[in-house]
Coordinates of C-alpha atoms in Angstrom, one line a residue:
M20 CA -27.6 -6.0 -29.9
S21 CA -26.7 -3.0 -31.2
A22 CA -29.5 -2.2 -34.0
H23 CA -31.7 -1.9 -30.1
A24 CA -28.9 0.2 -28.4
D25 CA -28.7 2.5 -31.7
T26 CA -32.7 2.8 -32.0
H27 CA -32.1 3.9 -27.6
A28 CA -29.6 6.0 -28.4
H29 CA -31.3 7.8 -30.7
D30 CA -34.5 8.1 -28.0
D31 CA -32.5 9.9 -25.4
H32 CA -30.9 12.1 -27.4
G33 CA -33.8 15.0 -26.7
H34 CA -33.2 14.3 -23.1
H35 CA -30.0 16.2 -23.6
H36 CA -30.3 19.6 -24.9
K37 CA -30.1 21.1 -21.5
E38 CA -27.6 20.5 -19.4
T39 CA -26.9 22.3 -16.2
F40 CA -22.8 22.5 -14.9
M41 CA -24.1 19.4 -12.5
T42 CA -25.6 17.2 -14.9
K43 CA -22.8 17.7 -17.0
Y44 CA -19.5 18.1 -14.4
I45 CA -20.4 16.7 -11.6
F46 CA -23.3 13.8 -12.1
S47 CA -22.3 12.8 -15.7
M48 CA -23.3 10.0 -16.6
D49 CA -21.7 10.6 -19.4
H50 CA -18.4 7.6 -19.9
K51 CA -16.3 10.4 -21.3
M52 CA -16.4 13.0 -18.2
I53 CA -16.6 9.8 -16.0
A54 CA -13.1 9.2 -17.1
K55 CA -11.7 12.2 -16.3
Q56 CA -13.4 12.6 -13.5
Y57 CA -11.5 9.2 -12.2
L58 CA -7.9 11.0 -14.3
I59 CA -8.6 13.7 -12.4
T60 CA -9.1 12.5 -9.0
G61 CA -6.0 10.1 -9.7
T62 CA -3.7 12.8 -10.1
I63 CA -4.7 15.3 -7.4
M64 CA -4.6 11.0 -4.9
G65 CA -1.1 10.6 -7.2
V66 CA 0.3 14.3 -5.8
I67 CA -0.4 13.1 -2.5
G68 CA 1.0 9.5 -2.6
I69 CA 4.2 11.3 -4.3
L70 CA 4.5 13.5 -1.6
M71 CA 4.7 11.4 1.3
S72 CA 7.6 9.5 -1.1
M73 CA 9.4 12.2 -0.9
M74 CA 9.1 12.9 3.4
F75 CA 10.2 9.4 3.6
R76 CA 12.8 9.0 1.9
M77 CA 14.4 12.2 3.0
Q78 CA 13.8 10.4 6.3
I79 CA 15.7 7.9 5.6
A80 CA 18.9 9.6 3.5
W81 CA 18.8 12.2 6.6
P82 CA 17.4 10.7 9.7
E83 CA 17.3 12.4 13.1
E84 CA 18.4 15.6 11.5
P85 CA 15.7 18.3 11.7
N86 CA 14.1 19.5 8.4
V87 CA 12.0 22.7 8.4
L88 CA 9.3 20.9 5.1
F89 CA 8.6 17.7 8.2
E90 CA 7.6 20.3 11.0
A91 CA 5.3 22.5 8.0
L92 CA 4.1 19.3 6.8
L93 CA 3.5 17.2 10.1
G94 CA 3.2 19.5 12.9
K95 CA 3.0 17.5 15.7
W96 CA 4.7 14.7 14.8
A97 CA 7.6 16.2 14.3
P98 CA 8.7 17.7 16.9
E99 CA 11.4 20.0 15.9
G100 CA 11.5 18.8 12.5
V101 CA 12.6 15.5 12.9
M102 CA 10.2 12.8 11.7
D103 CA 8.5 10.9 15.2
A104 CA 8.9 6.9 13.8
D105 CA 5.4 5.9 13.8
I106 CA 4.6 8.3 11.7
Y107 CA 7.2 7.2 8.9
L108 CA 5.3 4.1 9.4
A109 CA 2.1 5.6 8.4
L110 CA 3.1 7.3 5.7
V111 CA 4.6 4.0 4.1
T112 CA 1.0 2.7 5.0
I113 CA -1.2 4.9 3.6
H114 CA 1.2 5.6 0.2
G115 CA 1.2 2.3 -0.8
T116 CA -2.1 2.0 -0.3
I117 CA -2.5 5.6 -2.7
M118 CA -0.6 4.6 -5.1
V119 CA -1.5 1.7 -5.3
F120 CA -5.5 1.2 -5.2
F121 CA -6.4 5.0 -5.8
V122 CA -3.8 6.6 -8.2
L123 CA -2.9 2.9 -10.3
T124 CA -6.1 1.0 -10.1
A125 CA -8.4 4.2 -11.2
G126 CA -6.3 6.0 -13.0
L127 CA -6.2 2.9 -15.7
S128 CA -9.2 1.2 -14.8
G129 CA -11.0 3.9 -14.3
T130 CA -9.9 6.7 -16.5
F131 CA -8.7 4.1 -19.6
S132 CA -12.1 1.8 -19.5
N133 CA -14.0 4.1 -19.2
L134 CA -12.7 6.3 -21.8
L135 CA -12.3 3.8 -25.1
I136 CA -14.0 0.5 -24.3
P137 CA -17.9 2.5 -25.9
L138 CA -15.4 4.5 -28.6
Q139 CA -13.3 1.2 -29.2
I140 CA -16.3 -0.8 -29.7
G141 CA -18.8 1.1 -31.3
A142 CA -21.3 1.7 -28.9
R143 CA -22.8 5.1 -27.7
D144 CA -22.0 5.1 -23.9
M145 CA -21.8 2.4 -21.7
A146 CA -24.0 -0.5 -20.6
S147 CA -25.6 1.3 -17.6
G148 CA -24.7 5.0 -17.2
F149 CA -25.6 5.7 -13.4
L150 CA -23.9 2.2 -12.4
N151 CA -20.5 4.6 -14.0
M152 CA -21.9 7.5 -12.1
V153 CA -22.2 5.9 -8.4
S154 CA -18.8 4.2 -10.0
Y155 CA -16.4 7.1 -9.0
W156 CA -18.6 8.5 -6.9
L157 CA -18.1 5.3 -4.2
F158 CA -14.7 5.8 -5.2
F159 CA -14.3 10.1 -5.0
L160 CA -15.8 8.7 -1.9
S161 CA -13.5 6.4 -0.6
S162 CA -11.0 8.8 -2.1
I163 CA -11.9 11.2 1.0
I164 CA -12.8 9.1 3.7
M165 CA -9.0 7.8 3.1
V166 CA -7.3 11.6 3.4
I167 CA -9.0 12.3 6.1
S168 CA -8.0 9.7 7.7
L169 CA -4.5 11.1 7.8
F170 CA -6.0 14.3 10.1
V171 CA -6.7 11.2 12.7
E172 CA -5.1 12.4 16.3
A173 CA -3.3 9.5 16.8
G174 CA -2.1 9.0 13.5
P175 CA -3.6 7.2 9.8
A176 CA -3.3 3.3 9.8
A177 CA 0.1 2.1 10.3
A178 CA 0.0 -1.9 9.7
G179 CA 2.1 -1.5 6.3
W180 CA -0.5 -1.5 3.1
T181 CA -0.7 -5.1 3.5
I182 CA -2.1 -4.3 6.6
Y183 CA -1.3 -7.7 8.5
P184 CA -2.8 -8.4 12.0
P185 CA -2.4 -8.0 14.6
L186 CA -1.2 -5.1 14.0
S187 CA -4.0 -3.8 12.1
A188 CA -7.2 -6.1 14.8
L189 CA -5.6 -5.0 17.9
P190 CA -6.4 -1.1 18.4
M191 CA -4.4 -0.7 21.2
A192 CA -1.3 -1.8 18.8
Q193 CA 0.1 0.9 18.3
G194 CA -1.5 5.0 17.9
G195 CA -2.7 4.6 13.9
S196 CA -4.2 0.9 15.2
G197 CA -6.8 3.2 16.5
M198 CA -8.9 5.5 15.0
G199 CA -6.9 5.5 11.4
M200 CA -7.3 1.8 10.9
T201 CA -11.2 1.8 11.3
L202 CA -11.0 4.7 8.7
W203 CA -9.1 3.2 6.1
L204 CA -11.2 0.2 6.1
V205 CA -14.3 1.8 5.2
A206 CA -12.4 3.6 2.7
M207 CA -11.2 0.1 1.1
A208 CA -14.7 -1.3 1.9
I209 CA -16.1 1.3 0.0
F210 CA -13.5 1.1 -2.8
I211 CA -13.9 -2.4 -3.9
A212 CA -18.0 -1.0 -4.1
S213 CA -16.3 1.1 -6.3
S214 CA -14.4 -1.4 -8.3
L215 CA -16.7 -4.1 -8.7
L216 CA -19.4 -1.7 -10.1
G217 CA -17.2 -0.1 -12.6
S218 CA -16.0 -4.3 -13.3
L219 CA -19.7 -5.4 -13.6
N220 CA -20.6 -2.2 -16.1
Y221 CA -17.5 -2.8 -18.1
V222 CA -17.6 -6.3 -19.1
V223 CA -20.8 -6.1 -19.8
T224 CA -20.6 -3.6 -22.3
V225 CA -17.7 -5.3 -23.9
L226 CA -19.8 -8.3 -24.2
N227 CA -23.0 -6.9 -25.6
L228 CA -22.9 -3.5 -26.8
R229 CA -20.5 -3.5 -29.9
T230 CA -21.2 -2.4 -33.1
K231 CA -21.8 -4.3 -36.4
G232 CA -18.8 -6.4 -37.8
M233 CA -17.0 -5.8 -34.0
T234 CA -16.0 -9.5 -33.3
M235 CA -14.5 -10.4 -30.7
T236 CA -11.3 -10.6 -33.1
R237 CA -11.6 -7.4 -34.2
L238 CA -11.8 -5.6 -30.4
P239 CA -8.2 -3.6 -29.8
L240 CA -5.7 -5.0 -27.4
T241 CA -6.5 -2.1 -24.9
I242 CA -10.2 -3.9 -25.0
W243 CA -9.3 -7.2 -24.2
A244 CA -6.6 -6.1 -21.5
F245 CA -10.0 -3.5 -19.5
F246 CA -11.7 -6.9 -20.3
I247 CA -10.0 -9.6 -18.7
T248 CA -8.7 -6.3 -15.3
A249 CA -12.6 -6.2 -15.2
V250 CA -13.2 -10.4 -14.7
I251 CA -10.4 -10.7 -12.7
G252 CA -11.1 -7.2 -10.4
I253 CA -14.6 -9.2 -10.5
V254 CA -13.0 -12.9 -9.3
S255 CA -10.4 -11.3 -6.5
F256 CA -12.2 -7.6 -5.0
P257 CA -14.8 -9.8 -2.8
V258 CA -12.2 -11.6 -1.1
L259 CA -10.3 -8.6 0.3
L260 CA -13.7 -7.4 1.0
S261 CA -14.5 -10.4 3.3
A262 CA -10.4 -9.7 4.7
A263 CA -11.6 -6.4 5.8
L264 CA -14.7 -7.3 7.7
L265 CA -13.4 -10.2 9.3
L266 CA -10.9 -7.1 10.4
I267 CA -13.2 -5.1 11.6
M268 CA -15.4 -8.2 13.7
D269 CA -12.1 -9.0 15.1
R270 CA -11.4 -5.2 16.1
S271 CA -15.4 -4.2 17.1
F272 CA -16.6 -7.2 17.7
G273 CA -14.6 -9.0 20.0
T274 CA -14.3 -12.1 17.2
S275 CA -10.9 -14.0 16.9
F276 CA -10.3 -14.8 12.6
F277 CA -7.0 -13.3 12.7
L278 CA -6.1 -13.3 16.7
S279 CA -4.8 -15.9 19.2
D280 CA -2.6 -16.1 22.3
I281 CA -2.0 -12.0 22.6
F282 CA 0.2 -10.7 25.2
I283 CA 0.7 -7.4 25.8
Q284 CA 2.3 -6.2 29.0
G285 CA 2.8 -9.9 30.4
E286 CA -1.1 -10.2 30.6
V287 CA -2.8 -12.9 28.5
L288 CA -6.1 -11.5 25.9
H289 CA -9.5 -12.8 25.2
Y290 CA -8.7 -14.1 21.6
H291 CA -8.2 -17.9 20.9
G292 CA -7.8 -19.3 18.1
G293 CA -7.1 -17.7 15.5
S294 CA -4.7 -17.4 12.5
P295 CA -2.6 -14.4 11.3
V296 CA -1.9 -16.8 8.4
L297 CA -5.4 -16.8 7.4
F298 CA -5.4 -13.4 7.2
E299 CA -2.4 -13.6 4.4
H300 CA -4.5 -15.7 2.4
L301 CA -7.6 -13.5 1.9
F302 CA -5.0 -10.3 1.3
W303 CA -2.6 -12.7 -1.2
F304 CA -5.7 -14.0 -2.5
L305 CA -6.6 -10.1 -4.0
G306 CA -2.8 -8.9 -3.8
H307 CA -1.3 -10.8 -6.5
P308 CA -4.6 -10.6 -9.2
E309 CA -4.2 -6.8 -8.3
V310 CA -0.6 -6.0 -9.5
Y311 CA -1.9 -7.8 -12.7
I312 CA -5.3 -5.7 -12.9
V313 CA -3.2 -2.3 -12.6
I314 CA -0.7 -3.7 -14.8
L315 CA -3.1 -5.3 -17.7
P316 CA -4.4 -1.7 -18.9
A317 CA -1.0 -0.3 -19.0
M318 CA 0.1 -3.4 -21.3
G319 CA -3.3 -3.1 -23.4
L320 CA -2.8 1.3 -23.9
V321 CA 0.7 0.0 -24.9
S322 CA 0.3 -2.4 -27.4
E323 CA -2.0 -0.1 -29.0
I324 CA 0.4 3.1 -28.7
M325 CA 3.3 0.6 -30.6
A326 CA 1.4 -0.1 -33.5
S327 CA 0.3 3.2 -34.1
N328 CA 4.0 5.0 -33.8
S329 CA 5.7 2.7 -35.6
R330 CA 3.2 2.7 -38.5
K331 CA 3.0 -1.8 -38.5
P332 CA 0.3 -4.1 -36.9
I333 CA 0.8 -5.9 -33.5
F334 CA 3.0 -8.6 -34.0
G335 CA 1.7 -11.3 -33.0
Y336 CA -1.9 -10.5 -32.4
R337 CA -3.6 -13.7 -31.3
A338 CA -0.5 -14.7 -29.3
M339 CA -1.3 -11.3 -27.4
I340 CA -5.0 -12.0 -26.2
A341 CA -4.1 -15.8 -25.5
S342 CA -1.0 -14.4 -23.0
I343 CA -3.4 -11.7 -21.3
L344 CA -6.3 -14.8 -20.9
A345 CA -2.9 -17.0 -19.7
I346 CA -1.9 -14.0 -17.1
A347 CA -5.1 -13.7 -15.5
F348 CA -5.8 -17.6 -15.4
L349 CA -2.1 -17.9 -13.0
S350 CA -2.8 -14.6 -11.3
T351 CA -4.9 -16.3 -8.9
I352 CA -3.3 -19.8 -8.3
V353 CA 0.9 -17.5 -7.6
W354 CA -0.6 -15.5 -4.2
G355 CA 1.5 -18.2 -1.3
H356 CA 4.8 -16.7 -2.7
H357 CA 4.2 -13.3 -0.8
M358 CA 4.2 -15.8 2.0
F359 CA 7.0 -18.1 1.3
V360 CA 8.8 -17.0 4.6
S361 CA 5.4 -17.7 6.2
G362 CA 6.4 -20.9 8.0
M363 CA 4.8 -22.6 5.1
N364 CA 4.7 -26.3 3.8
P365 CA 7.8 -26.6 1.8
F366 CA 6.0 -28.2 0.0
L367 CA 3.4 -26.6 -0.7
G368 CA 5.9 -23.4 -1.6
S369 CA 6.9 -25.0 -4.3
V370 CA 3.9 -25.1 -5.9
F371 CA 3.9 -21.8 -5.5
T372 CA 7.8 -21.0 -6.9
F373 CA 6.1 -23.5 -10.2
T374 CA 3.1 -21.4 -10.5
T375 CA 4.9 -18.3 -10.3
L376 CA 7.7 -19.2 -12.8
L377 CA 4.6 -20.2 -15.1
I378 CA 3.6 -16.5 -15.5
A379 CA 6.9 -15.4 -17.0
I380 CA 6.0 -17.6 -19.8
P381 CA 3.2 -15.1 -21.8
S382 CA 5.0 -12.0 -19.9
A383 CA 7.7 -12.8 -22.3
V384 CA 5.5 -13.7 -24.8
K385 CA 4.0 -10.3 -24.7
A386 CA 7.8 -8.4 -24.1
F387 CA 9.0 -10.5 -27.6
N388 CA 5.8 -9.9 -29.2
W389 CA 6.5 -5.7 -28.4
I390 CA 9.8 -5.4 -29.2
T391 CA 9.0 -7.6 -32.4
T392 CA 5.8 -5.1 -32.9
I393 CA 8.6 -2.3 -33.1
W394 CA 11.5 -3.5 -35.3
K395 CA 11.8 -1.9 -38.5
G396 CA 8.8 0.1 -37.8
N397 CA 8.3 4.0 -38.5
L398 CA 9.1 5.2 -35.3
Q399 CA 7.2 8.3 -34.3
M400 CA 9.1 8.9 -30.9
N401 CA 6.6 10.8 -29.5
P402 CA 6.1 11.1 -25.5
A403 CA 3.9 9.1 -25.8
M404 CA 5.9 6.2 -27.6
L405 CA 8.6 7.1 -25.2
F406 CA 6.6 5.5 -22.0
S407 CA 5.6 2.7 -23.8
I408 CA 9.1 1.7 -25.0
G409 CA 10.0 3.3 -21.4
F410 CA 6.8 0.9 -19.4
V411 CA 8.9 -2.7 -21.5
S412 CA 11.9 -1.7 -20.4
T413 CA 11.1 -1.4 -16.8
F414 CA 8.4 -3.9 -17.3
I415 CA 11.6 -6.6 -17.8
T416 CA 14.4 -5.2 -15.3
G417 CA 11.2 -5.5 -13.1
G418 CA 10.6 -8.8 -13.7
L419 CA 13.9 -10.4 -13.9
T420 CA 14.1 -9.9 -10.5
G421 CA 10.6 -11.1 -10.0
I422 CA 12.7 -14.1 -11.1
I423 CA 14.5 -14.8 -8.0
L424 CA 11.3 -13.7 -5.6
G425 CA 9.5 -16.9 -6.8
D426 CA 11.4 -18.6 -5.4
S427 CA 11.2 -20.6 -2.7
A428 CA 15.1 -21.0 -1.5
L429 CA 16.6 -18.3 -2.9
D430 CA 13.1 -15.7 -1.6
I431 CA 14.0 -16.4 2.0
N432 CA 17.4 -14.5 1.9
V433 CA 16.2 -11.3 0.4
H434 CA 12.4 -11.4 1.8
D435 CA 10.9 -7.7 3.5
T436 CA 14.4 -6.2 2.0
Y437 CA 15.3 -3.2 -0.3
F438 CA 15.0 -5.9 -2.7
V439 CA 11.8 -6.2 -2.7
V440 CA 10.9 -2.9 -2.7
A441 CA 13.1 -2.5 -5.9
H442 CA 11.3 -5.2 -7.5
F443 CA 7.2 -4.4 -7.1
H444 CA 8.2 -1.0 -7.7
L445 CA 10.0 -1.1 -10.8
V446 CA 7.8 -4.1 -12.2
M447 CA 4.2 -2.8 -11.5
G448 CA 4.7 0.7 -10.0
I449 CA 7.0 2.5 -11.9
S450 CA 5.8 0.2 -15.4
A451 CA 2.3 1.0 -14.6
L452 CA 2.6 4.3 -14.1
Y453 CA 4.7 4.5 -17.9
G454 CA 1.4 2.7 -18.8
M455 CA -0.6 5.7 -17.6
F456 CA 1.6 8.3 -19.4
A457 CA 2.0 7.1 -21.8
G458 CA -1.7 6.5 -22.6
I459 CA -3.0 10.1 -21.6
Y460 CA -0.6 12.4 -23.8
H461 CA -2.2 10.3 -26.6
W462 CA -5.6 9.8 -26.2
Y463 CA -5.5 13.2 -24.5
P464 CA -6.4 14.6 -27.4
K465 CA -9.6 12.3 -27.2
M466 CA -10.7 13.4 -23.5
F467 CA -9.8 17.5 -23.9
G468 CA -9.7 18.4 -28.1
R469 CA -6.6 19.9 -27.4
M470 CA -2.9 18.4 -27.6
L471 CA -0.3 18.7 -25.0
N472 CA 2.9 20.2 -25.6
K473 CA 5.4 17.9 -27.1
N474 CA 9.1 19.3 -25.7
L475 CA 7.3 19.5 -22.2
G476 CA 6.5 15.9 -22.2
Y477 CA 10.0 14.7 -23.8
I478 CA 11.6 16.9 -20.1
H479 CA 8.8 14.8 -18.7
F480 CA 10.1 11.7 -19.9
W481 CA 13.8 11.7 -20.0
I482 CA 13.9 12.8 -16.2
T483 CA 11.4 10.8 -14.8
A484 CA 13.1 7.8 -16.6
V485 CA 16.5 8.5 -15.4
C486 CA 15.3 9.0 -12.1
A487 CA 13.5 6.0 -11.9
Y488 CA 16.3 4.1 -12.2
G489 CA 18.2 5.9 -10.2
V490 CA 15.6 4.8 -7.4
F491 CA 15.2 1.7 -7.6
F492 CA 18.2 -0.1 -9.6
P493 CA 20.1 0.7 -6.8
M494 CA 17.8 -0.4 -3.6
H495 CA 18.9 -4.0 -5.7
F496 CA 22.1 -4.1 -4.5
I497 CA 20.8 -2.5 -0.3
G498 CA 18.5 -5.1 -0.8
M499 CA 20.9 -8.3 -1.3
A500 CA 23.2 -6.4 1.2
G501 CA 20.4 -7.4 3.9
L502 CA 19.0 -3.6 4.3
P503 CA 15.1 -4.0 6.0
R504 CA 12.4 -2.9 4.4
R505 CA 10.1 0.1 6.8
Y506 CA 13.0 0.7 9.5
Y507 CA 12.6 4.5 10.0
T508 CA 16.9 4.7 10.7
N509 CA 19.3 2.2 10.2
S510 CA 21.5 4.9 12.4
N511 CA 21.6 1.8 14.9
F512 CA 22.9 -0.8 13.3
P513 CA 27.3 -0.4 12.2
L514 CA 26.1 -3.3 10.4
F515 CA 24.9 -0.8 7.0
D516 CA 26.9 2.1 8.0
D517 CA 28.5 1.7 3.9
L518 CA 25.1 2.0 2.7
A519 CA 23.7 5.1 4.0
N520 CA 25.5 7.5 1.3
V521 CA 23.4 5.4 -1.5
N522 CA 19.9 5.7 0.7
V523 CA 21.1 9.3 -0.2
I524 CA 21.4 9.0 -3.9
I525 CA 18.2 6.8 -4.4
T526 CA 17.0 10.3 -2.1
V527 CA 17.8 12.6 -4.5
F528 CA 17.4 10.6 -8.0
A529 CA 13.3 10.5 -5.7
L530 CA 13.7 13.9 -5.0
V531 CA 14.2 15.5 -8.8
G532 CA 12.1 12.6 -10.4
G533 CA 9.4 14.3 -7.9
V534 CA 9.4 17.8 -8.6
V535 CA 9.7 17.0 -12.6
Q536 CA 5.5 15.4 -12.1
I537 CA 5.2 19.3 -12.0
A538 CA 5.8 19.8 -14.9
Y539 CA 3.9 17.7 -16.4
L540 CA 1.0 18.2 -13.7
W541 CA 1.5 21.9 -14.9
N542 CA 1.1 20.6 -18.9
F543 CA -1.6 18.8 -18.2
F544 CA -3.9 21.8 -16.6
Y545 CA -2.5 24.5 -19.1
S546 CA -3.2 22.4 -21.9
I547 CA -6.6 22.4 -21.5
F548 CA -7.8 25.7 -21.7
Y549 CA -4.6 27.0 -23.9
G550 CA -3.3 23.8 -25.2
K551 CA -2.8 23.5 -29.1
K552 CA -7.0 22.6 -31.1
A553 CA -6.7 18.9 -31.7
T554 CA -7.5 17.4 -35.6
Q555 CA -9.9 14.4 -35.0
N556 CA -7.0 11.5 -36.0
P557 CA -4.1 13.5 -34.9
W558 CA -1.6 10.3 -34.7
K559 CA -3.9 8.7 -37.4
S560 CA -4.2 6.0 -35.6
T561 CA -6.2 3.1 -37.3
T562 CA -9.4 2.0 -34.8
L563 CA -12.8 3.6 -34.4
E564 CA -12.7 6.1 -31.8
W565 CA -10.6 8.8 -33.9
T566 CA -13.3 8.9 -36.2
T567 CA -15.6 10.2 -33.7
P568 CA -15.9 14.6 -33.6
V569 CA -13.4 16.3 -31.8
E570 CA -16.1 18.0 -29.8
H571 CA -18.1 15.7 -27.7
I572 CA -21.6 14.5 -27.7
H573 CA -23.7 12.9 -26.1
G574 CA -23.7 9.0 -27.5
N575 CA -20.5 9.7 -29.2
W576 CA -21.2 9.1 -33.0
P577 CA -23.6 12.1 -34.8
G578 CA -25.6 10.3 -37.7
E579 CA -25.8 5.6 -36.8
I580 CA -22.7 4.3 -35.6
P581 CA -20.1 3.2 -38.6
H582 CA -19.7 -0.6 -38.6
V583 CA -16.4 -2.8 -38.3
Y584 CA -14.9 -4.8 -42.0
R585 CA -11.1 -5.1 -41.1
W586 CA -9.0 -5.7 -37.3
A587 CA -7.6 -3.1 -35.5
Y588 CA -3.6 -3.5 -37.0
D589 CA -4.0 -2.4 -40.5
Y590 CA -1.1 -0.1 -40.3
S591 CA 1.3 0.2 -43.8
K592 CA -0.9 -2.2 -45.8
P593 CA 0.8 -3.2 -49.3
G594 CA -2.7 -2.2 -52.2
H595 CA -3.6 1.0 -49.6
D596 CA -2.5 4.9 -50.9
V597 CA -2.2 5.9 -47.3
D598 CA -0.3 4.0 -44.2
F599 CA -3.3 3.1 -42.2
V600 CA -6.9 1.9 -42.7
P601 CA -9.7 2.6 -40.5
Q602 CA -11.9 -0.3 -38.9
N603 CA -14.2 1.6 -40.3
V604 CA -14.0 1.3 -43.9
P605 CA -15.2 -1.4 -46.0
L606 CA -12.6 -4.0 -47.9
K607 CA -11.3 -4.1 -51.4
D608 CA -12.4 -6.7 -54.0
G609 CA -9.5 -9.1 -53.7
E610 CA -7.9 -7.6 -50.3
E611 CA -7.3 -10.0 -47.5
E612 CA -8.3 -9.0 -43.8
L613 CA -4.9 -9.4 -41.8
Q614 CA -4.9 -11.3 -38.4
H615 CA -2.0 -12.1 -37.0

């Protein structure tokens, strides 16, 4: 198969000399360019998402106080600078949607699967360059539609990022339930199409286009993570698509999949026989695998970066693969833990509790293996390594609270409070962002041929790390005190007056943490043009992407594709002069191949 791919790519070479701006930068079929397109689009969406969170944090800290920023950015939704209650819900909704789907899913899977799969398995490009391009442009289109929905006259979707009916199913329920909600559904349907095309491409590429000698057990853990992530996406995203389509039917064509016995101002509507809980099942059957679609690529990146920067082989390579497979399987049978308070049969609740607590085992295996990998290593504390260590920290602290929320009896007390917000932001949001930042700092020289400024990287990491815990650690306590999420002000409840100061502290951390991302953005865009030129293998890593030339060429390798003779983690191997042995270096006489 690889020989066939090789000759095919050589035949292609003649057709690619006259590249115009459009074919090189816009409608590119080169996986390296598509990775950059995903990254930059995801970054722009991330800026929008973070701005929204800064706005609603200011609203929670200083409710009903006029704010010049609100007046400037929200216009009619902030008369005299006081935020309207409806737009608060819309900001929370679109913030969640953008960050989960358009930043973390696309920024991690879209960017790094595209960049690394062909480079690390030894392929000229993806299995289908055209599908890859279509996948990105569908993602771009859905991003545009999601942003356009912010400017609808009646307001953007405001039913929470989980868009539960009836708020999302009745166009007359509130302002944001009209055109804003319709655009949200259209954007998500297109996003799902993009995600499915991408995932199919990743799976076929990993299975069919590996170079000679690259067996599945010689693959870097990054590729295992991307591969299994794509499989989870193929299994679960269609279910969300069906939920979105049924919701569109309920909204526009008079069906009753999710609606029954609805009264508005004493008048009964014609909907009969549907169930809003059915929507919850369909949504969370994607929604829970989705958090693993977000976190698995980050785990793969962190495994690779930690081994490279500890100058040690990854600890427990096969256990790491087994835990990725276990997480993938278990992720599809735990969705009910989001629905313990929906009137679920308590026996079913206990089943979901059992499966949810089981998923802690493979997660813990990974955490211990990362800690053991850096144990007594020759640590290179560059920004990528710091973000990787930060990832393990937030993954463990965020995961511990999941044990409480995954228990049907304990969850009831803290369901829909800030305890839940604190849990999933740490374990999924911050952890995945750290994984993404680690990946960007590590593979930036491969993407752009230049190095990021290390000192700015350190500033970015330390302030972000302090602020992330400053925001989400206190949230656990206000959650245990009973503060509900998604309330635009708590001033009507004397019960929560004591928590007002905590909310101010959280907001200050959130604002500082948001502002420091400017240092990262400056570093990112400035270094594309003026960064220090990168060498071919700046981190002295063993994987195949560092055997390609610094200048991007179509087909990745100028001559033959390198063959692989060893696994991806031969760091500090006895009997060698240097502390890393690339995968394409043949074994010496009598040298054993390591495989933990």
